[in-house]
Amino acid sequence: MARLVMVSNRLLAPRERGSRAGGLAVALREALQRQGGLWFGWSGEIVDAPSTTVRTTTAGRITYATLDLSQDDYDAYYTHYANSTLWPLCHYRLGLIEFRRAAFQGYQRVNTNFAKALVPLLRPDDIIWVHDYHLIPLGAELRRLGVTNRIGFFLHIPFPAKEVYLALPDHLALGRALTHYDLVGFQTRNDVDAFLGYLEGETGARVSEGGYVEAFGRTTRVQALPIGIDTEAFAETARVAASATETVRLTESLSGRSLVIGVDRLDYSKGLPRKIEALGELLEHRAQHRRRVTYLQISPPSRDSVAQYRTLRREIDAIAGRVNGRYAEFDWAPVRYLNKSFSRGTLAGFYRIAHVGFVAPLRDGMNLVAKEYVAAQNPEDPGVLILSRFAGAARELETALIVNPFDVDGLADALHRGLTMPLSERIARWEPMFDALRANPIDAWCDQFLAVLEERAELGSGVSGSTERSAAVA
Ligand code: F6P
């Protein structure tokens, strides 16, 4: 059986619990643990001088191979290009984009260095699977170094509509880089259509049956493969966690009040200010909820090397303070806003006792919190998921209370509906969502991606006539 080589910017170290690193790393570890393999990426360390030394360590069935980044590389690749250019672009926030040519060069440089460090670790029949926007050029760099293995790429965040993507001065370089992969996977059909629409409109690409696209002299397969979670295992974790000390303490602290829970990295794509404002609106216009509801918003700080994230933090501090200042009583505060992370096990218990899961990103590739909230519910007394229509998860969790996250009044209405929804309706909405999660667990996502990649390789990969690829291979 061919070995799987996963490549992602961030890895989850063998004993790391997972709350700090974000959903992607947790999902990848779950996928790798099952079939074993190599996991390659950034060590999370910043060092003085550029480093080419790969450190490897094996734990269970996974071998971890990591590379440090120099401060200059970290600034250009991670802080600037990945998180101040591509991240706002893909989340439709053109006003927040900072573009610097030097940052693009740094991004390319790190991708080249990653490719050079990875090549000596590769075996001829390895299947290489590259993840996310940090590493778009990696496949082309590997090809340039002569790698002929199957290489797939998955974008965990949205691919923006053509007119938005065109704002990126390097749109062509990255579009071309993506076509060096044998398979490019996206979270939703919407992202696939946006990518293909761009290629067709701007490069004269031809799209044919089965998601094959011919562009820049190569044929690439493009497919929507929404990522799932380990549904049954998470449901069981939540069932057990319902009687864990933290869950019991949380329940006692509520004194019979209803709990609304939000768990989001502190990121401007998550719609945090409007979520808290919506709670204020609810309390302002529906007085029956005053003293009767507690909103627990858990938001671990994220990417604080990026100025916009620091600004956002101050903004949310102010909004949470304002809502509490206006509505709190001496023995109750409507908002509990926490800048810390909890283990997934603890969160599972919190989700289970929460009457409402509040997920309202302005744009999100998938949103695994929404899926985990659903999986964690008690089937006999499930809570209500409020879910942004702009999260990829809304395509599968259609019976959630779907909201427009820009509409604060609409969010307040949804909170009211969620908090007062009768049991029969809660069950009728929850059951199809849980079934959808069971039908697409993380294992199936992984298997399906690899199966499509394999199928693609059997059909003969890559070049469709022109000399571009052979010229690029050293
Ligand atoms: O899903 C997007 C993503 O960038 C992941 O790649 C990452 O694991 C998560 O968000 C957290 O972001 P960061 O690695 O920048 O802390």
CSV table of C-alpha atoms and ligand atoms in Angstrom, one decimal:
chain,number,residue,atom,x,y,z
A,1,MET,CA,0.0,0.0,0.0
A,2,ALA,CA,1.4,3.4,-0.9
A,3,ARG,CA,2.5,5.7,1.9
A,4,LEU,CA,0.5,8.8,2.6
A,5,VAL,CA,2.5,12.1,2.9
A,6,MET,CA,0.5,15.0,4.3
A,7,VAL,CA,1.9,18.5,4.1
A,8,SER,CA,0.4,21.4,6.0
A,9,ASN,CA,1.7,24.6,7.4
A,10,ARG,CA,0.7,23.7,11.0
A,11,LEU,CA,1.1,20.2,12.5
A,12,LEU,CA,-0.3,18.9,15.7
A,13,ALA,CA,2.6,17.6,17.8
A,14,PRO,CA,2.1,14.0,19.1
A,15,ARG,CA,0.8,15.0,22.5
A,16,GLU,CA,-0.9,18.3,21.6
A,17,ARG,CA,-4.5,18.3,22.6
A,18,GLY,CA,-5.7,20.2,19.5
A,19,SER,CA,-7.7,23.2,20.8
A,20,ARG,CA,-4.8,25.6,20.0
A,21,ALA,CA,-4.0,24.4,16.6
A,22,GLY,CA,-7.4,24.8,14.9
A,23,GLY,CA,-9.7,22.3,13.2
A,24,LEU,CA,-7.5,21.5,10.2
A,25,ALA,CA,-4.6,20.0,12.2
A,26,VAL,CA,-7.0,18.0,14.3
A,27,ALA,CA,-8.7,16.6,11.2
A,28,LEU,CA,-5.4,15.7,9.6
A,29,ARG,CA,-4.2,13.9,12.6
A,30,GLU,CA,-7.4,11.9,12.7
A,31,ALA,CA,-7.0,11.0,9.1
A,32,LEU,CA,-3.3,10.1,9.4
A,33,GLN,CA,-3.7,8.1,12.6
A,34,ARG,CA,-5.8,5.6,10.8
A,35,GLN,CA,-3.6,4.7,7.9
A,36,GLY,CA,-0.2,6.0,9.1
A,37,GLY,CA,2.3,8.0,7.1
A,38,LEU,CA,4.5,11.1,7.0
A,39,TRP,CA,3.3,14.5,8.2
A,40,PHE,CA,5.5,17.4,6.9
A,41,GLY,CA,5.3,21.1,7.8
A,42,TRP,CA,6.4,24.0,9.9
A,43,SER,CA,7.7,23.2,13.4
A,44,GLY,CA,6.0,26.2,14.8
A,45,GLU,CA,9.5,27.5,15.8
A,46,ILE,CA,11.0,30.8,14.6
A,47,VAL,CA,14.8,30.9,14.5
A,48,ASP,CA,17.4,33.5,13.7
A,49,ALA,CA,18.9,32.1,10.5
A,50,PRO,CA,17.0,30.3,7.7
A,51,SER,CA,17.1,26.6,8.5
A,52,THR,CA,17.2,23.6,6.1
A,53,THR,CA,17.4,21.0,8.8
A,54,VAL,CA,14.4,18.7,8.9
A,55,ARG,CA,13.6,17.2,12.4
A,56,THR,CA,11.8,13.9,12.4
A,57,THR,CA,10.1,12.1,15.2
A,58,THR,CA,7.8,9.1,15.1
A,59,ALA,CA,4.8,8.6,17.4
A,60,GLY,CA,2.4,5.7,16.8
A,61,ARG,CA,1.8,5.4,13.0
A,62,ILE,CA,2.8,8.9,12.2
A,63,THR,CA,6.3,10.2,11.4
A,64,TYR,CA,6.5,14.0,11.9
A,65,ALA,CA,9.0,15.9,9.8
A,66,THR,CA,9.3,19.6,10.5
A,67,LEU,CA,11.2,22.7,9.5
A,68,ASP,CA,11.8,25.9,11.4
A,69,LEU,CA,11.2,29.3,9.8
A,70,SER,CA,13.5,32.3,10.1
A,71,GLN,CA,11.9,35.5,11.3
A,72,ASP,CA,12.0,37.0,7.8
A,73,ASP,CA,10.4,34.0,6.2
A,74,TYR,CA,7.8,33.9,9.0
A,75,ASP,CA,6.9,37.5,8.5
A,76,ALA,CA,6.7,37.4,4.7
A,77,TYR,CA,5.1,33.9,4.2
A,78,TYR,CA,2.9,33.5,7.3
A,79,THR,CA,2.1,37.0,8.6
A,80,HIS,CA,2.0,38.9,5.4
A,81,TYR,CA,1.2,36.8,2.3
A,82,ALA,CA,-0.8,34.0,3.9
A,83,ASN,CA,-2.6,35.9,6.5
A,84,SER,CA,-2.7,39.5,5.4
A,85,THR,CA,-3.2,38.9,1.6
A,86,LEU,CA,-4.7,35.4,0.9
A,87,TRP,CA,-6.8,35.1,4.0
A,88,PRO,CA,-8.7,38.4,3.6
A,89,LEU,CA,-8.9,37.8,-0.1
A,90,CYS,CA,-10.5,34.3,0.2
A,91,HIS,CA,-12.8,35.7,2.9
A,92,TYR,CA,-14.1,38.5,0.7
A,93,ARG,CA,-12.5,41.3,2.7
A,94,LEU,CA,-10.8,43.3,0.0
A,95,GLY,CA,-10.6,46.3,2.3
A,96,LEU,CA,-8.3,44.4,4.6
A,97,ILE,CA,-5.8,43.1,2.0
A,98,GLU,CA,-2.2,44.2,2.2
A,99,PHE,CA,-0.2,43.4,-0.8
A,100,ARG,CA,3.6,43.6,-1.0
A,101,ARG,CA,5.6,42.0,-3.8
A,102,ALA,CA,8.3,41.1,-1.2
A,103,ALA,CA,5.8,39.1,0.8
A,104,PHE,CA,4.9,37.1,-2.3
A,105,GLN,CA,8.5,36.4,-2.9
A,106,GLY,CA,8.9,35.3,0.7
A,107,TYR,CA,5.8,33.0,0.3
A,108,GLN,CA,7.4,31.5,-2.9
A,109,ARG,CA,10.7,31.1,-1.1
A,110,VAL,CA,9.3,29.2,1.8
A,111,ASN,CA,7.3,26.9,-0.6
A,112,THR,CA,10.5,26.3,-2.5
A,113,ASN,CA,12.4,25.5,0.7
A,114,PHE,CA,9.7,23.2,1.9
A,115,ALA,CA,9.8,21.3,-1.4
A,116,LYS,CA,13.6,21.0,-1.3
A,117,ALA,CA,13.4,19.7,2.3
A,118,LEU,CA,10.6,17.2,1.4
A,119,VAL,CA,12.1,15.7,-1.7
A,120,PRO,CA,14.8,13.6,0.1
A,121,LEU,CA,12.1,12.1,2.3
A,122,LEU,CA,9.9,10.9,-0.5
A,123,ARG,CA,9.6,7.3,-1.8
A,124,PRO,CA,8.6,6.6,-5.4
A,125,ASP,CA,5.1,5.4,-4.7
A,126,ASP,CA,4.2,8.0,-2.0
A,127,ILE,CA,0.9,9.8,-2.4
A,128,ILE,CA,1.4,13.4,-1.5
A,129,TRP,CA,-1.5,15.5,-0.1
A,130,VAL,CA,-0.9,19.2,0.3
A,131,HIS,CA,-3.2,21.3,2.5
A,132,ASP,CA,-4.4,24.9,2.4
A,133,TYR,CA,-3.6,28.4,1.2
A,134,HIS,CA,-0.1,28.6,2.8
A,135,LEU,CA,1.2,26.0,0.3
A,136,ILE,CA,-0.5,26.6,-3.0
A,137,PRO,CA,2.9,26.7,-5.0
A,138,LEU,CA,4.3,23.5,-3.3
A,139,GLY,CA,3.1,21.1,-6.0
A,140,ALA,CA,4.6,23.1,-8.8
A,141,GLU,CA,7.9,23.3,-6.8
A,142,LEU,CA,7.9,19.6,-6.3
A,143,ARG,CA,7.3,19.0,-10.0
A,144,ARG,CA,10.2,21.4,-10.8
A,145,LEU,CA,12.4,19.2,-8.7
A,146,GLY,CA,11.4,16.2,-10.7
A,147,VAL,CA,8.8,14.6,-8.4
A,148,THR,CA,6.4,12.5,-10.5
A,149,ASN,CA,4.3,11.1,-7.6
A,150,ARG,CA,0.6,11.7,-7.4
A,151,ILE,CA,0.0,15.0,-5.7
A,152,GLY,CA,-3.3,16.3,-4.5
A,153,PHE,CA,-4.2,19.7,-2.9
A,154,PHE,CA,-7.1,20.6,-0.7
A,155,LEU,CA,-8.2,24.2,0.1
A,156,HIS,CA,-9.8,24.4,3.5
A,157,ILE,CA,-10.9,28.0,3.1
A,158,PRO,CA,-13.2,29.5,0.5
A,159,PHE,CA,-12.1,30.1,-3.0
A,160,PRO,CA,-13.5,33.6,-3.8
A,161,ALA,CA,-15.6,34.6,-6.7
A,162,LYS,CA,-13.7,35.6,-9.9
A,163,GLU,CA,-14.1,39.4,-9.5
A,164,VAL,CA,-12.7,39.2,-6.0
A,165,TYR,CA,-9.9,36.8,-6.8
A,166,LEU,CA,-8.8,39.1,-9.6
A,167,ALA,CA,-7.8,41.7,-7.0
A,168,LEU,CA,-4.8,39.6,-6.3
A,169,PRO,CA,-1.9,40.8,-8.4
A,170,ASP,CA,-0.6,37.2,-8.4
A,171,HIS,CA,-3.9,35.6,-9.4
A,172,LEU,CA,-2.3,34.0,-12.5
A,173,ALA,CA,0.8,32.6,-10.7
A,174,LEU,CA,-1.4,30.9,-8.1
A,175,GLY,CA,-4.0,29.8,-10.6
A,176,ARG,CA,-1.3,28.2,-12.7
A,177,ALA,CA,0.4,26.7,-9.6
A,178,LEU,CA,-2.9,24.9,-8.7
A,179,THR,CA,-3.0,23.2,-12.1
A,180,HIS,CA,0.2,21.4,-11.3
A,181,TYR,CA,-1.7,19.2,-8.8
A,182,ASP,CA,-3.4,16.0,-10.1
A,183,LEU,CA,-6.4,16.8,-8.0
A,184,VAL,CA,-7.6,20.0,-6.4
A,185,GLY,CA,-10.3,19.6,-3.8
A,186,PHE,CA,-12.5,22.3,-2.4
A,187,GLN,CA,-15.0,22.4,0.5
A,188,THR,CA,-18.1,23.1,-1.6
A,189,ARG,CA,-19.5,23.3,-5.1
A,190,ASN,CA,-19.5,27.0,-4.8
A,191,ASP,CA,-15.7,27.1,-4.4
A,192,VAL,CA,-15.3,24.7,-7.4
A,193,ASP,CA,-17.5,26.9,-9.5
A,194,ALA,CA,-15.6,30.0,-8.5
A,195,PHE,CA,-12.2,28.4,-9.4
A,196,LEU,CA,-13.4,27.0,-12.7
A,197,GLY,CA,-15.2,30.2,-13.5
A,198,TYR,CA,-11.9,32.0,-13.0
A,199,LEU,CA,-9.9,29.6,-15.1
A,200,GLU,CA,-12.5,29.6,-17.9
A,201,GLY,CA,-12.9,33.4,-17.9
A,202,GLU,CA,-9.3,34.5,-17.5
A,203,THR,CA,-7.2,31.7,-19.0
A,204,GLY,CA,-9.4,30.2,-21.7
A,205,ALA,CA,-9.4,26.9,-19.8
A,206,ARG,CA,-11.7,24.1,-20.9
A,207,VAL,CA,-13.8,22.2,-18.4
A,208,SER,CA,-15.1,18.8,-19.3
A,209,GLU,CA,-17.2,16.0,-17.7
A,210,GLY,CA,-16.1,14.7,-14.3
A,211,GLY,CA,-14.5,18.0,-13.2
A,212,TYR,CA,-11.5,17.8,-15.5
A,213,VAL,CA,-10.1,21.2,-16.5
A,214,GLU,CA,-7.5,21.8,-19.2
A,215,ALA,CA,-5.5,24.9,-18.4
A,216,PHE,CA,-1.9,26.1,-19.0
A,217,GLY,CA,-1.2,22.9,-21.0
A,218,ARG,CA,-2.2,20.5,-18.2
A,219,THR,CA,-5.2,18.6,-17.1
A,220,THR,CA,-6.3,18.8,-13.5
A,221,ARG,CA,-9.2,17.3,-11.8
A,222,VAL,CA,-11.3,19.6,-9.6
A,223,GLN,CA,-13.8,18.4,-7.1
A,224,ALA,CA,-15.9,19.4,-4.1
A,225,LEU,CA,-15.1,17.1,-1.1
A,226,PRO,CA,-16.5,18.6,2.1
A,227,ILE,CA,-14.5,17.7,5.1
A,228,GLY,CA,-16.3,15.9,7.9
A,229,ILE,CA,-15.6,15.0,11.6
A,230,ASP,CA,-15.2,11.8,13.5
A,231,THR,CA,-19.0,11.9,14.2
A,232,GLU,CA,-19.6,8.8,16.3
A,233,ALA,CA,-16.4,9.3,18.4
A,234,PHE,CA,-17.2,12.9,19.0
A,235,ALA,CA,-20.8,12.0,20.0
A,236,GLU,CA,-19.5,9.5,22.4
A,237,THR,CA,-16.9,12.0,23.9
A,238,ALA,CA,-19.8,14.4,24.4
A,239,ARG,CA,-22.0,11.8,26.1
A,240,VAL,CA,-19.2,11.0,28.5
A,241,ALA,CA,-18.2,14.6,29.0
A,242,ALA,CA,-21.8,15.5,30.0
A,243,SER,CA,-20.9,14.4,33.5
A,244,ALA,CA,-17.3,15.7,33.6
A,245,THR,CA,-16.3,18.1,36.3
A,246,GLU,CA,-16.1,21.2,34.0
A,247,THR,CA,-19.5,20.5,32.4
A,248,VAL,CA,-21.1,20.1,35.9
A,249,ARG,CA,-19.5,23.3,37.0
A,250,LEU,CA,-20.7,25.1,34.0
A,251,THR,CA,-24.3,23.8,34.5
A,252,GLU,CA,-24.3,24.8,38.1
A,253,SER,CA,-23.0,28.3,37.3
A,254,LEU,CA,-25.9,28.8,35.0
A,255,SER,CA,-28.5,28.5,37.8
A,256,GLY,CA,-31.1,27.2,35.4
A,257,ARG,CA,-30.5,29.8,32.7
A,258,SER,CA,-30.3,28.8,29.0
A,259,LEU,CA,-26.8,28.6,27.5
A,260,VAL,CA,-25.8,29.9,24.1
A,261,ILE,CA,-22.4,28.8,23.1
A,262,GLY,CA,-19.9,30.2,20.5
A,263,VAL,CA,-16.5,28.8,19.9
A,264,ASP,CA,-14.4,30.7,17.3
A,265,ARG,CA,-10.8,31.6,16.8
A,266,LEU,CA,-10.5,35.4,17.3
A,267,ASP,CA,-10.7,36.1,13.6
A,268,TYR,CA,-12.5,38.8,11.7
A,269,SER,CA,-14.1,36.2,9.4
A,270,LYS,CA,-16.0,34.7,12.4
A,271,GLY,CA,-18.5,37.6,12.7
A,272,LEU,CA,-17.8,38.0,16.5
A,273,PRO,CA,-18.8,41.6,16.9
A,274,ARG,CA,-22.3,41.1,15.4
A,275,LYS,CA,-22.9,37.9,17.4
A,276,ILE,CA,-22.4,39.9,20.6
A,277,GLU,CA,-24.4,42.8,19.3
A,278,ALA,CA,-27.2,40.4,18.4
A,279,LEU,CA,-27.4,39.2,22.0
A,280,GLY,CA,-27.7,42.9,23.0
A,281,GLU,CA,-30.5,43.3,20.5
A,282,LEU,CA,-32.3,40.3,21.9
A,283,LEU,CA,-32.1,41.6,25.5
A,284,GLU,CA,-33.2,45.1,24.4
A,285,HIS,CA,-36.3,44.0,22.4
A,286,ARG,CA,-37.3,40.8,24.1
A,287,ALA,CA,-37.1,41.5,27.8
A,288,GLN,CA,-38.3,38.0,28.7
A,289,HIS,CA,-34.7,36.8,28.0
A,290,ARG,CA,-33.1,39.2,30.5
A,291,ARG,CA,-31.5,37.2,33.3
A,292,ARG,CA,-32.7,34.0,31.6
A,293,VAL,CA,-29.8,33.5,29.1
A,294,THR,CA,-26.0,33.3,29.3
A,295,TYR,CA,-23.9,33.6,26.2
A,296,LEU,CA,-20.5,31.8,26.5
A,297,GLN,CA,-18.2,32.9,23.7
A,298,ILE,CA,-14.9,31.1,23.7
A,299,SER,CA,-12.3,32.9,21.5
A,300,PRO,CA,-8.7,31.9,21.7
A,301,PRO,CA,-6.5,34.7,20.3
A,302,SER,CA,-5.1,34.0,16.9
A,303,ARG,CA,-2.4,35.4,14.6
A,304,ASP,CA,-1.5,38.3,16.8
A,305,SER,CA,1.4,39.1,14.6
A,306,VAL,CA,-1.2,40.6,12.2
A,307,ALA,CA,-2.3,44.1,13.1
A,308,GLN,CA,-6.0,43.5,12.1
A,309,TYR,CA,-6.3,40.7,14.6
A,310,ARG,CA,-5.0,43.0,17.4
A,311,THR,CA,-7.5,45.7,16.4
A,312,LEU,CA,-10.4,43.1,16.3
A,313,ARG,CA,-9.5,42.0,19.8
A,314,ARG,CA,-9.9,45.5,21.2
A,315,GLU,CA,-13.2,46.0,19.3
A,316,ILE,CA,-14.7,42.8,20.7
A,317,ASP,CA,-13.5,43.7,24.2
A,318,ALA,CA,-15.4,46.9,23.9
A,319,ILE,CA,-18.6,45.4,22.6
A,320,ALA,CA,-18.7,42.6,25.2
A,321,GLY,CA,-18.0,45.2,27.9
A,322,ARG,CA,-20.8,47.5,26.5
A,323,VAL,CA,-23.4,44.7,26.4
A,324,ASN,CA,-22.5,43.5,29.9
A,325,GLY,CA,-22.4,47.0,31.2
A,326,ARG,CA,-25.9,47.7,29.9
A,327,TYR,CA,-27.7,44.5,30.8
A,328,ALA,CA,-25.8,42.8,33.6
A,329,GLU,CA,-27.2,42.6,37.1
A,330,PHE,CA,-25.2,42.1,40.3
A,331,ASP,CA,-25.8,38.4,40.1
A,332,TRP,CA,-25.8,37.8,36.3
A,333,ALA,CA,-23.8,38.8,33.3
A,334,PRO,CA,-25.3,38.1,29.8
A,335,VAL,CA,-21.9,37.5,28.1
A,336,ARG,CA,-19.0,35.4,29.3
A,337,TYR,CA,-16.2,36.2,26.9
A,338,LEU,CA,-13.1,34.1,27.2
A,339,ASN,CA,-9.8,34.5,25.4
A,340,LYS,CA,-8.5,31.0,26.1
A,341,SER,CA,-8.8,27.6,24.6
A,342,PHE,CA,-10.2,24.3,26.0
A,343,SER,CA,-9.6,20.7,25.1
A,344,ARG,CA,-12.0,19.2,22.6
A,345,GLY,CA,-13.2,16.9,25.3
A,346,THR,CA,-14.2,19.8,27.5
A,347,LEU,CA,-15.8,21.6,24.6
A,348,ALA,CA,-17.8,18.5,23.7
A,349,GLY,CA,-19.4,18.6,27.2
A,350,PHE,CA,-20.1,22.3,26.9
A,351,TYR,CA,-21.7,21.8,23.5
A,352,ARG,CA,-23.9,19.1,24.9
A,353,ILE,CA,-25.5,21.2,27.5
A,354,ALA,CA,-25.8,24.4,25.4
A,355,HIS,CA,-29.3,25.1,24.2
A,356,VAL,CA,-28.1,27.0,21.2
A,357,GLY,CA,-24.8,26.7,19.2
A,358,PHE,CA,-24.1,30.1,17.7
A,359,VAL,CA,-22.0,29.9,14.5
A,360,ALA,CA,-22.2,33.1,12.4
A,361,PRO,CA,-19.0,33.6,10.4
A,362,LEU,CA,-19.2,36.2,7.6
A,363,ARG,CA,-17.4,33.6,5.4
A,364,ASP,CA,-16.0,30.2,6.3
A,365,GLY,CA,-14.7,27.3,4.2
A,366,MET,CA,-16.5,24.7,6.3
A,367,ASN,CA,-16.7,25.4,10.0
A,368,LEU,CA,-16.1,22.2,12.0
A,369,VAL,CA,-17.5,23.8,15.3
A,370,ALA,CA,-20.9,23.6,13.7
A,371,LYS,CA,-20.5,20.0,12.9
A,372,GLU,CA,-19.1,19.2,16.4
A,373,TYR,CA,-22.0,21.0,18.1
A,374,VAL,CA,-24.5,18.9,16.2
A,375,ALA,CA,-22.6,15.6,16.9
A,376,ALA,CA,-22.4,16.5,20.6
A,377,GLN,CA,-26.2,16.8,21.2
A,378,ASN,CA,-28.3,14.5,23.2
A,379,PRO,CA,-30.7,12.8,20.7
A,380,GLU,CA,-33.6,13.0,23.1
A,381,ASP,CA,-33.1,16.7,23.9
A,382,PRO,CA,-31.0,18.3,21.2
A,383,GLY,CA,-30.0,22.0,21.1
A,384,VAL,CA,-30.5,24.3,18.2
A,385,LEU,CA,-27.8,25.2,15.7
A,386,ILE,CA,-27.8,28.8,14.4
A,387,LEU,CA,-25.6,28.7,11.3
A,388,SER,CA,-24.4,31.3,8.8
A,389,ARG,CA,-25.4,30.8,5.2
A,390,PHE,CA,-21.8,31.7,4.3
A,391,ALA,CA,-20.2,28.8,6.1
A,392,GLY,CA,-19.5,25.7,3.9
A,393,ALA,CA,-21.3,23.6,6.6
A,394,ALA,CA,-24.6,25.2,5.7
A,395,ARG,CA,-24.6,23.1,2.5
A,396,GLU,CA,-24.9,19.9,4.5
A,397,LEU,CA,-26.6,21.2,7.7
A,398,GLU,CA,-29.6,22.5,5.9
A,399,THR,CA,-32.1,22.2,8.8
A,400,ALA,CA,-30.1,24.4,11.1
A,401,LEU,CA,-31.5,27.9,11.7
A,402,ILE,CA,-29.8,29.4,8.7
A,403,VAL,CA,-28.9,33.1,9.1
A,404,ASN,CA,-27.4,36.1,7.4
A,405,PRO,CA,-24.5,37.0,9.7
A,406,PHE,CA,-24.5,40.6,8.5
A,407,ASP,CA,-28.0,41.1,9.8
A,408,VAL,CA,-27.9,41.8,13.5
A,409,ASP,CA,-31.7,41.9,13.9
A,410,GLY,CA,-32.0,38.6,12.0
A,411,LEU,CA,-29.4,37.1,14.4
A,412,ALA,CA,-31.3,38.3,17.4
A,413,ASP,CA,-34.5,36.8,15.9
A,414,ALA,CA,-32.7,33.5,15.4
A,415,LEU,CA,-31.5,33.5,19.0
A,416,HIS,CA,-35.1,34.1,20.2
A,417,ARG,CA,-36.3,31.2,18.0
A,418,GLY,CA,-33.6,28.9,19.1
A,419,LEU,CA,-34.2,29.7,22.8
A,420,THR,CA,-37.9,29.1,22.6
A,421,MET,CA,-38.1,26.2,20.1
A,422,PRO,CA,-40.3,23.3,21.1
A,423,LEU,CA,-38.6,19.8,21.6
A,424,SER,CA,-40.4,18.3,18.6
A,425,GLU,CA,-39.0,20.9,16.2
A,426,ARG,CA,-35.6,20.7,17.7
A,427,ILE,CA,-35.5,16.9,17.1
A,428,ALA,CA,-37.0,17.3,13.6
A,429,ARG,CA,-34.2,19.7,12.8
A,430,TRP,CA,-31.4,17.9,14.5
A,431,GLU,CA,-31.9,14.3,13.1
A,432,PRO,CA,-31.2,15.1,9.4
A,433,MET,CA,-28.1,17.1,10.4
A,434,PHE,CA,-26.8,14.2,12.5
A,435,ASP,CA,-27.5,11.8,9.6
A,436,ALA,CA,-25.6,14.0,7.2
A,437,LEU,CA,-22.6,14.0,9.5
A,438,ARG,CA,-22.8,10.2,9.9
A,439,ALA,CA,-22.9,9.9,6.1
A,440,ASN,CA,-19.7,11.9,5.6
A,441,PRO,CA,-17.2,11.2,8.5
A,442,ILE,CA,-13.6,12.2,8.4
A,443,ASP,CA,-12.5,8.8,7.3
A,444,ALA,CA,-14.8,8.9,4.3
A,445,TRP,CA,-13.5,12.3,3.3
A,446,CYS,CA,-10.0,11.1,3.4
A,447,ASP,CA,-10.7,7.8,1.5
A,448,GLN,CA,-12.7,9.7,-1.1
A,449,PHE,CA,-10.0,12.3,-1.8
A,450,LEU,CA,-7.4,9.5,-2.1
A,451,ALA,CA,-9.6,7.4,-4.3
A,452,VAL,CA,-10.3,10.3,-6.7
A,453,LEU,CA,-6.5,11.1,-6.7
A,454,GLU,CA,-5.7,7.5,-7.5
A,455,GLU,CA,-8.3,7.3,-10.2
A,456,ARG,CA,-6.8,10.4,-11.7
A,457,ALA,CA,-3.4,8.9,-11.7
A,458,GLU,CA,-4.6,5.8,-13.5
A,459,LEU,CA,-6.0,7.9,-16.2
A,460,GLY,CA,-2.6,9.4,-16.8
A,461,SER,CA,-1.8,12.6,-15.0
A,462,GLY,CA,-0.8,16.1,-15.8
A,463,VAL,CA,0.4,17.2,-19.2
A,464,SER,CA,-2.1,17.6,-22.0
A,465,GLY,CA,0.1,18.5,-24.8
A,466,SER,CA,2.2,21.6,-24.2
A,467,THR,CA,5.8,21.6,-23.1
A,468,GLU,CA,5.3,23.6,-19.9
A,469,ARG,CA,5.6,20.7,-17.5
A,470,SER,CA,8.6,19.0,-19.1
A,471,ALA,CA,10.3,22.3,-19.3
A,472,ALA,CA,9.7,22.8,-15.6
A,473,VAL,CA,11.1,19.4,-14.5
A,474,ALA,CA,14.8,19.6,-13.9
B,1,F6P,O1,-8.4,26.5,8.3
B,1,F6P,C1,-7.6,27.6,8.2
B,1,F6P,C2,-6.4,27.7,9.2
B,1,F6P,O2,-5.5,28.6,8.7
B,1,F6P,C3,-5.7,26.3,9.3
B,1,F6P,O3,-4.8,26.1,8.3
B,1,F6P,C4,-5.1,26.5,10.7
B,1,F6P,O4,-5.0,25.3,11.3
B,1,F6P,C5,-6.1,27.3,11.4
B,1,F6P,O5,-6.8,28.1,10.4
B,1,F6P,C6,-5.5,28.2,12.5
B,1,F6P,O6,-4.7,29.2,12.0
B,1,F6P,P1,-3.2,29.4,12.3
B,1,F6P,O7,-2.5,28.2,11.8
B,1,F6P,O8,-2.8,30.7,11.5
B,1,F6P,O9,-3.1,29.6,13.8
